[in-house]
PDB file of C-alpha atoms in Angstrom:
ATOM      1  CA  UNK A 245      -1.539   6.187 -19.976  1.00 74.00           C
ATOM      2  CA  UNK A 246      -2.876   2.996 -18.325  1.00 82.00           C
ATOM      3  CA  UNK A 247      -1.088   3.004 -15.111  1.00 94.00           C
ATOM      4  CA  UNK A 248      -0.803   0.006 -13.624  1.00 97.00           C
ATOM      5  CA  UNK A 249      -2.541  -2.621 -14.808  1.00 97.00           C
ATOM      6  CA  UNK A 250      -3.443  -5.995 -13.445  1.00 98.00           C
ATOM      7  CA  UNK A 251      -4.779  -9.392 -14.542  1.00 97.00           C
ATOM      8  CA  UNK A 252      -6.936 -11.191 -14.510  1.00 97.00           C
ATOM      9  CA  UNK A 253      -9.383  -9.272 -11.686  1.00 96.00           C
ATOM     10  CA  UNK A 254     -10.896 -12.598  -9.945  1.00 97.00           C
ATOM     11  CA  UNK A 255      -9.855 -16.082 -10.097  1.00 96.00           C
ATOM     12  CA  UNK A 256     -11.564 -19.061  -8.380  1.00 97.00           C
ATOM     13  CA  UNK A 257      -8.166 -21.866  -7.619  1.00 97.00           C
ATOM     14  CA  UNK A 258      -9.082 -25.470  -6.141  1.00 97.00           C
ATOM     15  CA  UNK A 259      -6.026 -26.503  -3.639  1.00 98.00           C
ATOM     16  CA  UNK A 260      -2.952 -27.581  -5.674  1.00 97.00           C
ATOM     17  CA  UNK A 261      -3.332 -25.547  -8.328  1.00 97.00           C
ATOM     18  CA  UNK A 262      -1.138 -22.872 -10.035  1.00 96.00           C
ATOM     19  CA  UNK A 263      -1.622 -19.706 -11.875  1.00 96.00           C
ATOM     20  CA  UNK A 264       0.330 -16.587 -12.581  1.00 97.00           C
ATOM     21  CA  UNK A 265      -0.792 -13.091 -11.814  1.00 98.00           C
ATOM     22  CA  UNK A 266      -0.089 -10.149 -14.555  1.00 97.00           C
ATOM     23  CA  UNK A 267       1.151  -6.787 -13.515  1.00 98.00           C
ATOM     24  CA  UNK A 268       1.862  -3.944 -16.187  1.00 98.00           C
ATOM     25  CA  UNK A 269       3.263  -0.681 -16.269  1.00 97.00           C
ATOM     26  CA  UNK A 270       3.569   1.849 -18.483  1.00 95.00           C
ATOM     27  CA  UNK A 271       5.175   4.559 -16.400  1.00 93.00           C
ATOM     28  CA  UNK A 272       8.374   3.523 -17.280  1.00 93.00           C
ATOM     29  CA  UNK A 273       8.954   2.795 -13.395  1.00 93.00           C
ATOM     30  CA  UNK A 274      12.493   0.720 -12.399  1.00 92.00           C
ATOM     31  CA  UNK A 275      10.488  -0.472  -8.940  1.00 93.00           C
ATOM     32  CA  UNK A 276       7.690  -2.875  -8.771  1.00 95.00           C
ATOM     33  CA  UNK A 277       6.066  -4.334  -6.073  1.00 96.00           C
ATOM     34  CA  UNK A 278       3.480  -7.117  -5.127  1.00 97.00           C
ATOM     35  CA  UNK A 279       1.437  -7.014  -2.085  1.00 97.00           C
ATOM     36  CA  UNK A 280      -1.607  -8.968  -0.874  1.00 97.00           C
ATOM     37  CA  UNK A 281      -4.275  -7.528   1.464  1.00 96.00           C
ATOM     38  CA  UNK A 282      -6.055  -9.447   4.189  1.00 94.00           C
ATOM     39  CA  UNK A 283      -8.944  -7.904   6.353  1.00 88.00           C
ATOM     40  CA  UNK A 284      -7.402  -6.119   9.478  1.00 84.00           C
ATOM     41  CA  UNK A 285      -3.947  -6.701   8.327  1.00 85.00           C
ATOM     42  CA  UNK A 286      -3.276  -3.857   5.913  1.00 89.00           C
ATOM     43  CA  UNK A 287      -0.954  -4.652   2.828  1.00 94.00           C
ATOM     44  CA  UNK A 288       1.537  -6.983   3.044  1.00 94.00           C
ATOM     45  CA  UNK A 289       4.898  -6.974   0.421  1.00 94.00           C
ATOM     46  CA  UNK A 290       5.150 -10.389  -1.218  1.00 96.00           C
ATOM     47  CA  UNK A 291       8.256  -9.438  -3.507  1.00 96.00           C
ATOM     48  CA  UNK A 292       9.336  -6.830  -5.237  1.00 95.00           C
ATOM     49  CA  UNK A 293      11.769  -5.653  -7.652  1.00 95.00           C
ATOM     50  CA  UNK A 294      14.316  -2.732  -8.157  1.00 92.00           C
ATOM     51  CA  UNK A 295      14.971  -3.326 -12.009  1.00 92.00           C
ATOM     52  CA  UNK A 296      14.602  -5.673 -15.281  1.00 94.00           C
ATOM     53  CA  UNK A 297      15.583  -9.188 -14.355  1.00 94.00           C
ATOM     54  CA  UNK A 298      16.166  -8.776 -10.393  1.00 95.00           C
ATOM     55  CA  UNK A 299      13.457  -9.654  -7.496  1.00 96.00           C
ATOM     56  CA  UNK A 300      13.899  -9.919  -4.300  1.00 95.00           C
ATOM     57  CA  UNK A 301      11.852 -11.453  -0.918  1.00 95.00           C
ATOM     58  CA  UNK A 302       9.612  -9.180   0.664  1.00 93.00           C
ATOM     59  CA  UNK A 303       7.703  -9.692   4.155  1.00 91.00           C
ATOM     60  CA  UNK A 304       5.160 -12.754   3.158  1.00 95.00           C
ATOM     61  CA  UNK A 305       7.015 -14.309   0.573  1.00 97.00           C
ATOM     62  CA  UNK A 306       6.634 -18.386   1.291  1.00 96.00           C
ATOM     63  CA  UNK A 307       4.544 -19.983  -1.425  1.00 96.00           C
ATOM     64  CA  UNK A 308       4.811 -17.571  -4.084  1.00 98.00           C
ATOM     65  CA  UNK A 309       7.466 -16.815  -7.089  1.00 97.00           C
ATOM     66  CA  UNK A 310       8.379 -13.606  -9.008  1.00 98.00           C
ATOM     67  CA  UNK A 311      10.177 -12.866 -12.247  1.00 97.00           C
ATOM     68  CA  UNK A 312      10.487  -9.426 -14.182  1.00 97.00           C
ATOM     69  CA  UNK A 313      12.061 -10.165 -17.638  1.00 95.00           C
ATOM     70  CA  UNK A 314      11.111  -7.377 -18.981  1.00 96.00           C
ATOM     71  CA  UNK A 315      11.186  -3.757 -17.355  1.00 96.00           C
ATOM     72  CA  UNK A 316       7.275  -2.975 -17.514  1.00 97.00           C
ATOM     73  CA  UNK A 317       5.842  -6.945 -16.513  1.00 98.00           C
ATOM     74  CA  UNK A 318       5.665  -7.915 -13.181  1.00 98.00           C
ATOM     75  CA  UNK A 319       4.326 -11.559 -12.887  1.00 98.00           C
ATOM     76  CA  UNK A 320       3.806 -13.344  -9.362  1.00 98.00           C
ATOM     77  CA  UNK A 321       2.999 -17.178  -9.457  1.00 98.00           C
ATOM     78  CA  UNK A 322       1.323 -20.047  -6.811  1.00 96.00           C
ATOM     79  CA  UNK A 323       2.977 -22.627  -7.884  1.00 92.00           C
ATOM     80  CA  UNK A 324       0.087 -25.144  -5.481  1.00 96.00           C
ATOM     81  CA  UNK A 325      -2.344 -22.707  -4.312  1.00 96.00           C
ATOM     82  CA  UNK A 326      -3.955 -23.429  -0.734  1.00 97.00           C
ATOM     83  CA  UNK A 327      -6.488 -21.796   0.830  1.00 97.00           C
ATOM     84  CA  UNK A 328      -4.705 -19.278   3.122  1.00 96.00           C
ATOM     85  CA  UNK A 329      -3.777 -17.809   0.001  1.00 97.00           C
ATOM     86  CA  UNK A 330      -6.936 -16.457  -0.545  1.00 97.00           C
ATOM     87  CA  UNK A 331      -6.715 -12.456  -0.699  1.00 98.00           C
ATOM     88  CA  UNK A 332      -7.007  -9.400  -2.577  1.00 97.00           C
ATOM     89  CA  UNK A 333      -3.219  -8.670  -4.653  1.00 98.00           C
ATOM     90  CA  UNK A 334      -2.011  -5.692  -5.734  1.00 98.00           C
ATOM     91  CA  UNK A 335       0.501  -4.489  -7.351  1.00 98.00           C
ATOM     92  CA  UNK A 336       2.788  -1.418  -7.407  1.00 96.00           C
ATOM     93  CA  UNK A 337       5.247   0.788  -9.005  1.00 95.00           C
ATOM     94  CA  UNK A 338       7.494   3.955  -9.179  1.00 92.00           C
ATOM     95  CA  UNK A 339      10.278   5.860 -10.094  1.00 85.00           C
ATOM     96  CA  UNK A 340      13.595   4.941  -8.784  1.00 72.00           C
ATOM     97  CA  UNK A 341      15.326   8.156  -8.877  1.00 69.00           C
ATOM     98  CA  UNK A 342      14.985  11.882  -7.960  1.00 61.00           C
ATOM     99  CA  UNK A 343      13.246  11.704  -4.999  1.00 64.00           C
ATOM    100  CA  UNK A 344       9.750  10.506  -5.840  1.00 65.00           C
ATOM    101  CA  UNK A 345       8.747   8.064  -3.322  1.00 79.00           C
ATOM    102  CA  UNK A 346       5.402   7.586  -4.754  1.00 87.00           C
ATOM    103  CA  UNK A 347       3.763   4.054  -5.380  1.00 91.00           C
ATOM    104  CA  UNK A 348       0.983   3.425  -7.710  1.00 94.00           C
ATOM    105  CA  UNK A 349      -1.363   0.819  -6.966  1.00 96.00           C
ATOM    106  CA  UNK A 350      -3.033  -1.459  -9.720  1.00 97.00           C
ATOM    107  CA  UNK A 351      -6.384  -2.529  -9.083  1.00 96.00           C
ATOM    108  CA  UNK A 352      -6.570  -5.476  -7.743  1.00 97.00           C
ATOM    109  CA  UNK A 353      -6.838  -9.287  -8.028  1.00 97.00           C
ATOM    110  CA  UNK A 354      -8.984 -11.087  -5.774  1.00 97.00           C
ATOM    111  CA  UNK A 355      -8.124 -14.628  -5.756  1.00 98.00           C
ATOM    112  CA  UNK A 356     -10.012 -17.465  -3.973  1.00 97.00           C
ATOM    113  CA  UNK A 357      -8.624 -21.013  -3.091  1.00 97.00           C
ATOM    114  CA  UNK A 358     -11.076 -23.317  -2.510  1.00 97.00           C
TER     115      UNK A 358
ATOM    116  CA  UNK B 232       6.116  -8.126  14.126  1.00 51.00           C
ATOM    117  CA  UNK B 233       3.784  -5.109  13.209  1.00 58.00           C
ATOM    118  CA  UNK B 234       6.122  -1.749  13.022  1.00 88.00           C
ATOM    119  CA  UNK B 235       3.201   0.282  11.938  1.00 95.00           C
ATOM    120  CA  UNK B 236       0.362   0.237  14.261  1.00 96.00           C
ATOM    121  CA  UNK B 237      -2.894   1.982  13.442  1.00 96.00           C
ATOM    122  CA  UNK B 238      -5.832   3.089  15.114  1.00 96.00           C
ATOM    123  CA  UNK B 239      -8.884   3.389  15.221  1.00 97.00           C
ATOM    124  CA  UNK B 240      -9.748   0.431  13.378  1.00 96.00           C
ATOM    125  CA  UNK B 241     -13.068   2.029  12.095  1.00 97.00           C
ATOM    126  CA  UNK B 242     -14.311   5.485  13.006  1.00 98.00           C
ATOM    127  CA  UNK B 243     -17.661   6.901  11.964  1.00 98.00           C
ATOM    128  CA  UNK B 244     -17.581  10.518  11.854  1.00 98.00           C
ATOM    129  CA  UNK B 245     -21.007  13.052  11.189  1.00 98.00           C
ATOM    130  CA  UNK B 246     -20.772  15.571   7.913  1.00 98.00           C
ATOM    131  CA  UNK B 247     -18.502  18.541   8.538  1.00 98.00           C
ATOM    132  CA  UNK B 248     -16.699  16.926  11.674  1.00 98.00           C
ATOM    133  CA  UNK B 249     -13.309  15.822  11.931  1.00 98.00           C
ATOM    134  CA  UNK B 250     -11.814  12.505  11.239  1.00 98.00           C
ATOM    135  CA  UNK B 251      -8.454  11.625  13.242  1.00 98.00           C
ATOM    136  CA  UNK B 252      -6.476   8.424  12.542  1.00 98.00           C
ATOM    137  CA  UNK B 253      -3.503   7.703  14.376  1.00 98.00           C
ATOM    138  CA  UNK B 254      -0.050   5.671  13.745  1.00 98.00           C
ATOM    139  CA  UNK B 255       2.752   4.699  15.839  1.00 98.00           C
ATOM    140  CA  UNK B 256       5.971   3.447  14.252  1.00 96.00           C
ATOM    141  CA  UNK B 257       9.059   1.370  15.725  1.00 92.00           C
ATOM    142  CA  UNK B 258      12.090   1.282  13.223  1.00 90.00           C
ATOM    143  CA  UNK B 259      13.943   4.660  13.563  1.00 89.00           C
ATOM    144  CA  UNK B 260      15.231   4.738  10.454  1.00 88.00           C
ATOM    145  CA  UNK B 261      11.730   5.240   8.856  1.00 91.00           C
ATOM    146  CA  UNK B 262      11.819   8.691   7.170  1.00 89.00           C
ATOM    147  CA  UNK B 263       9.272   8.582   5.067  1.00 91.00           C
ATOM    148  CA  UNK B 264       5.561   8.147   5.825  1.00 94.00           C
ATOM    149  CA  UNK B 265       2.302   8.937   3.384  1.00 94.00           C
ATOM    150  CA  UNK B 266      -1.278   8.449   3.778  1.00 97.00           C
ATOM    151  CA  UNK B 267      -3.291   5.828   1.094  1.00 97.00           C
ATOM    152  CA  UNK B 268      -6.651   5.988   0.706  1.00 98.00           C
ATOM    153  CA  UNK B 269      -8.331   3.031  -1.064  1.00 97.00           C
ATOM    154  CA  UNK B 270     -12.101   3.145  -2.088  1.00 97.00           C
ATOM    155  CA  UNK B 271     -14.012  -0.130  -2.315  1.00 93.00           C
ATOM    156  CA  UNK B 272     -13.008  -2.674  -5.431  1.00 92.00           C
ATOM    157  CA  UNK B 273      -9.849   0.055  -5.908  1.00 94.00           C
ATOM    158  CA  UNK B 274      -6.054   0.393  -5.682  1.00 95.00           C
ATOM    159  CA  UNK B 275      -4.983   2.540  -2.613  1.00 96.00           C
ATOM    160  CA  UNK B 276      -3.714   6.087  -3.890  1.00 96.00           C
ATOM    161  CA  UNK B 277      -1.632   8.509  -2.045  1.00 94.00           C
ATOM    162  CA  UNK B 278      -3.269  11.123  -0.693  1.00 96.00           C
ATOM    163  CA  UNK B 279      -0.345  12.907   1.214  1.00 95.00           C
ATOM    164  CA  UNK B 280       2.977  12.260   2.413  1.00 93.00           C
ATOM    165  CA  UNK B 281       4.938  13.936   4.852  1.00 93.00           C
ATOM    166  CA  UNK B 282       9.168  13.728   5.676  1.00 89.00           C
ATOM    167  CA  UNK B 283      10.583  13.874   9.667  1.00 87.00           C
ATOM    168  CA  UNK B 284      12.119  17.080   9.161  1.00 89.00           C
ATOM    169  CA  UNK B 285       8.694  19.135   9.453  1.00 91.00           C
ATOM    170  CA  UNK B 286       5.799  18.262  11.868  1.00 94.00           C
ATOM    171  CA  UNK B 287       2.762  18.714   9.840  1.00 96.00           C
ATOM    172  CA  UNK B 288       1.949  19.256   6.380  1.00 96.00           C
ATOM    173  CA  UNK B 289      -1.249  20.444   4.730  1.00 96.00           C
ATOM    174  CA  UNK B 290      -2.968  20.113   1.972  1.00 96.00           C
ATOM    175  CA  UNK B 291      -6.510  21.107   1.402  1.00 97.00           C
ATOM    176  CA  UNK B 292      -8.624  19.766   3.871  1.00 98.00           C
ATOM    177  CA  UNK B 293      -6.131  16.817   4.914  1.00 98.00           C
ATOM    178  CA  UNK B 294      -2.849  17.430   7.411  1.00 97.00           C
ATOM    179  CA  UNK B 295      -0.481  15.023   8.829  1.00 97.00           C
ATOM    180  CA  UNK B 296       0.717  15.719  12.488  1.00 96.00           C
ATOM    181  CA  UNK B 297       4.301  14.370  12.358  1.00 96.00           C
ATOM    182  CA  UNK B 298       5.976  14.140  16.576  1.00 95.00           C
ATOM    183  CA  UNK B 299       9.478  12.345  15.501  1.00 93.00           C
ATOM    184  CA  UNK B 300      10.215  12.216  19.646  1.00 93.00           C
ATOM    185  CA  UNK B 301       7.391  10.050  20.085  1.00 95.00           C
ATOM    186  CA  UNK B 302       7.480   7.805  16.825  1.00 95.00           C
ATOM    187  CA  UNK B 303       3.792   8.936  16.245  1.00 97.00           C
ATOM    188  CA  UNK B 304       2.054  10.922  12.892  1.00 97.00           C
ATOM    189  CA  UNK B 305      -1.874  11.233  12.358  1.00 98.00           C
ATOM    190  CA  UNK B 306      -4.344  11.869   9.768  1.00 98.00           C
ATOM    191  CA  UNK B 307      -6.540  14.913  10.267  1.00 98.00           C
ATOM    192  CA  UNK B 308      -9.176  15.570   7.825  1.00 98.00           C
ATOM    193  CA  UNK B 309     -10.744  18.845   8.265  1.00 98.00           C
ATOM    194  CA  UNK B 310     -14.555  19.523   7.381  1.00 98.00           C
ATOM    195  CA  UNK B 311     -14.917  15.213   6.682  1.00 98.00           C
ATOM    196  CA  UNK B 312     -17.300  15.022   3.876  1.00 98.00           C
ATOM    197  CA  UNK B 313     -19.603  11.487   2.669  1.00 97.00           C
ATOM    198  CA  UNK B 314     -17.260  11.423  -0.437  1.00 97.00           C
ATOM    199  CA  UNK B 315     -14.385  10.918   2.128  1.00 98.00           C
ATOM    200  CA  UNK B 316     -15.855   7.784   3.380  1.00 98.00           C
ATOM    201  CA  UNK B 317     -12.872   5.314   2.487  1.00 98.00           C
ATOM    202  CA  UNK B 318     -10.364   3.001   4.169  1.00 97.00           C
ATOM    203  CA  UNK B 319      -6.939   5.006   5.306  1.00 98.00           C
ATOM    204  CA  UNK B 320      -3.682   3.279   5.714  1.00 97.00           C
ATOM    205  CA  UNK B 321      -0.575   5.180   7.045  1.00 97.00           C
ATOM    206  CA  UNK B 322       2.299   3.820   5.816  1.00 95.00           C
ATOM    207  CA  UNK B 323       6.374   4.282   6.855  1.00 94.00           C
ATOM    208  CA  UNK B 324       9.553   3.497   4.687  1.00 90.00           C
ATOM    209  CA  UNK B 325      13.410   4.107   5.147  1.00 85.00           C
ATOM    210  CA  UNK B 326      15.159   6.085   2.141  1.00 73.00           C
ATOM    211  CA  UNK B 327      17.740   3.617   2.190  1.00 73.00           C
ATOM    212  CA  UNK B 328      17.610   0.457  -0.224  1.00 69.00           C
ATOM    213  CA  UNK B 329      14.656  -0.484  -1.594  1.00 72.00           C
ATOM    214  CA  UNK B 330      12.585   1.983   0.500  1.00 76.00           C
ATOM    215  CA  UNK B 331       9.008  -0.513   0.131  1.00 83.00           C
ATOM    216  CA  UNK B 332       6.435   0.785   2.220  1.00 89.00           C
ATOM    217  CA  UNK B 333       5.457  -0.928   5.563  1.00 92.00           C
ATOM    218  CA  UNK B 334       1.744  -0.128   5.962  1.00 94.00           C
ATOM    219  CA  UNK B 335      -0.644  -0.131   8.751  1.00 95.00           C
ATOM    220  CA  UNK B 336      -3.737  -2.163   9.189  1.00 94.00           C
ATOM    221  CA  UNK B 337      -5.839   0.386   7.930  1.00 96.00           C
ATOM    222  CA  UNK B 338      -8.890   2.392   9.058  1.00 97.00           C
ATOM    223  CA  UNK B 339     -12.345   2.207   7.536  1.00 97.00           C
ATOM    224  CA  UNK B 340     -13.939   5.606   7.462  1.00 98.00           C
ATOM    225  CA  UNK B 341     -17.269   6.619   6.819  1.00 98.00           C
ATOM    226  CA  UNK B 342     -18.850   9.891   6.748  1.00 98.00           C
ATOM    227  CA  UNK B 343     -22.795  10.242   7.799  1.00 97.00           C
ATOM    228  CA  UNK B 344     -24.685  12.907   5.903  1.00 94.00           C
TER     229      UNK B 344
END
């Protein structure tokens, strides 16, 4: 198994533009998550989801968009990047039953907004 | 509003000694809280976890301290070795709804030989 998977691993973004960040699972895990991590600050949740085709707001959420269409896919978006969007992203999953609280961690995406 | 707070923020520690990171938590219905340990250019992993209804949990060389009456659970790691050098987040989550994970700021660890 691949875990979680995440892509791409660094992007360079000039203010104003988009892109969309990839999260797989193959875990078969209902919950996913996206966090970003600043120096000092910890982790973050941007959004997350409980299932196929619902997302919901997390803590940081302004500027960014989520959609899960299909159970193992997590994709976050910047629709205009700016520059205090520059951070390390990572995304998450687990099980949402029987008591396993566990979150797996991708490995990363470092983006930088120029 | 921080409802995890974590500290030290870094904490340098000789071979063999022990490391202690502390956490402090406001929302009471938090009942849930593990330990991630992230390595640099990594994911954080779990490394333990521990539930309000004990007050410490081993496992190997790591324990939690858990003190429910005070809101407060540390990280003690027993016989620290270089390999341990890492960053440490504590982290707190209700069981209710979506149960995501509020973490701490995190503390940078590092091991001297």
């Amino acid at each position: 198994n691949a875990g979680v998977t995440q892509t791409p691993k660094f992007r360079v973004l000039k203010t104003g533009q988009s892109m969309t960040l990839l999260c797989a699972q193959d875990m078969n895990h209902e919950y996913m998550y996206w966090y970003r991590q600043d120096p000092g600050m910890g982790l973050r949740l941007i959004h997350y989801s409980v299932g196929e085709g619902t997302t919901a707001k997390g803590e940081v959420p302004d500027g960014y968009n989520v959609s899960r269409l299909k159970k193992q896919n997590f994709l976050l978006g910047l629709e205009s990047a700016a520059p205090s969007q520059t951070s390390v992203y990572f995304c998450a999953s687990r099980y949402g039953t029987g008591g396993i609280y566990e979150q797996y961690f991708g490995p990363g995406t470092r983006l930088t907004v120029t | 509003q921080q409802q995890v707070k974590q500290s030290p923020q870094s904490l340098i520690v000789q071979k063999g000694g022990i490391s202690i990171i502390n956490c402090a938590y406001e929302n009471t219905a938090f009942d849930y809280f593990p330990w991630y340990q992230q390595f640099p250019g990594k994911g954080p992993a779990l490394l333990i976890a521990i539930r309000p209804d004990v007050s410490e949990k081993k496992e190997g060389r790591f324990t939690i301290s858990f003190n429910k009456s005070a809101k407060q659970f540390s990280l003690h790691i027993m016989d620290s070795q270089p390999g341990d050098s890492a960053t440490y987040f504590c982290a707190a989550a209700a069981l209710i709804g979506p149960r995501q994970l509020t973490f701490g700021s995190g503390t940078q660890l590092t091991v001297l030989p």
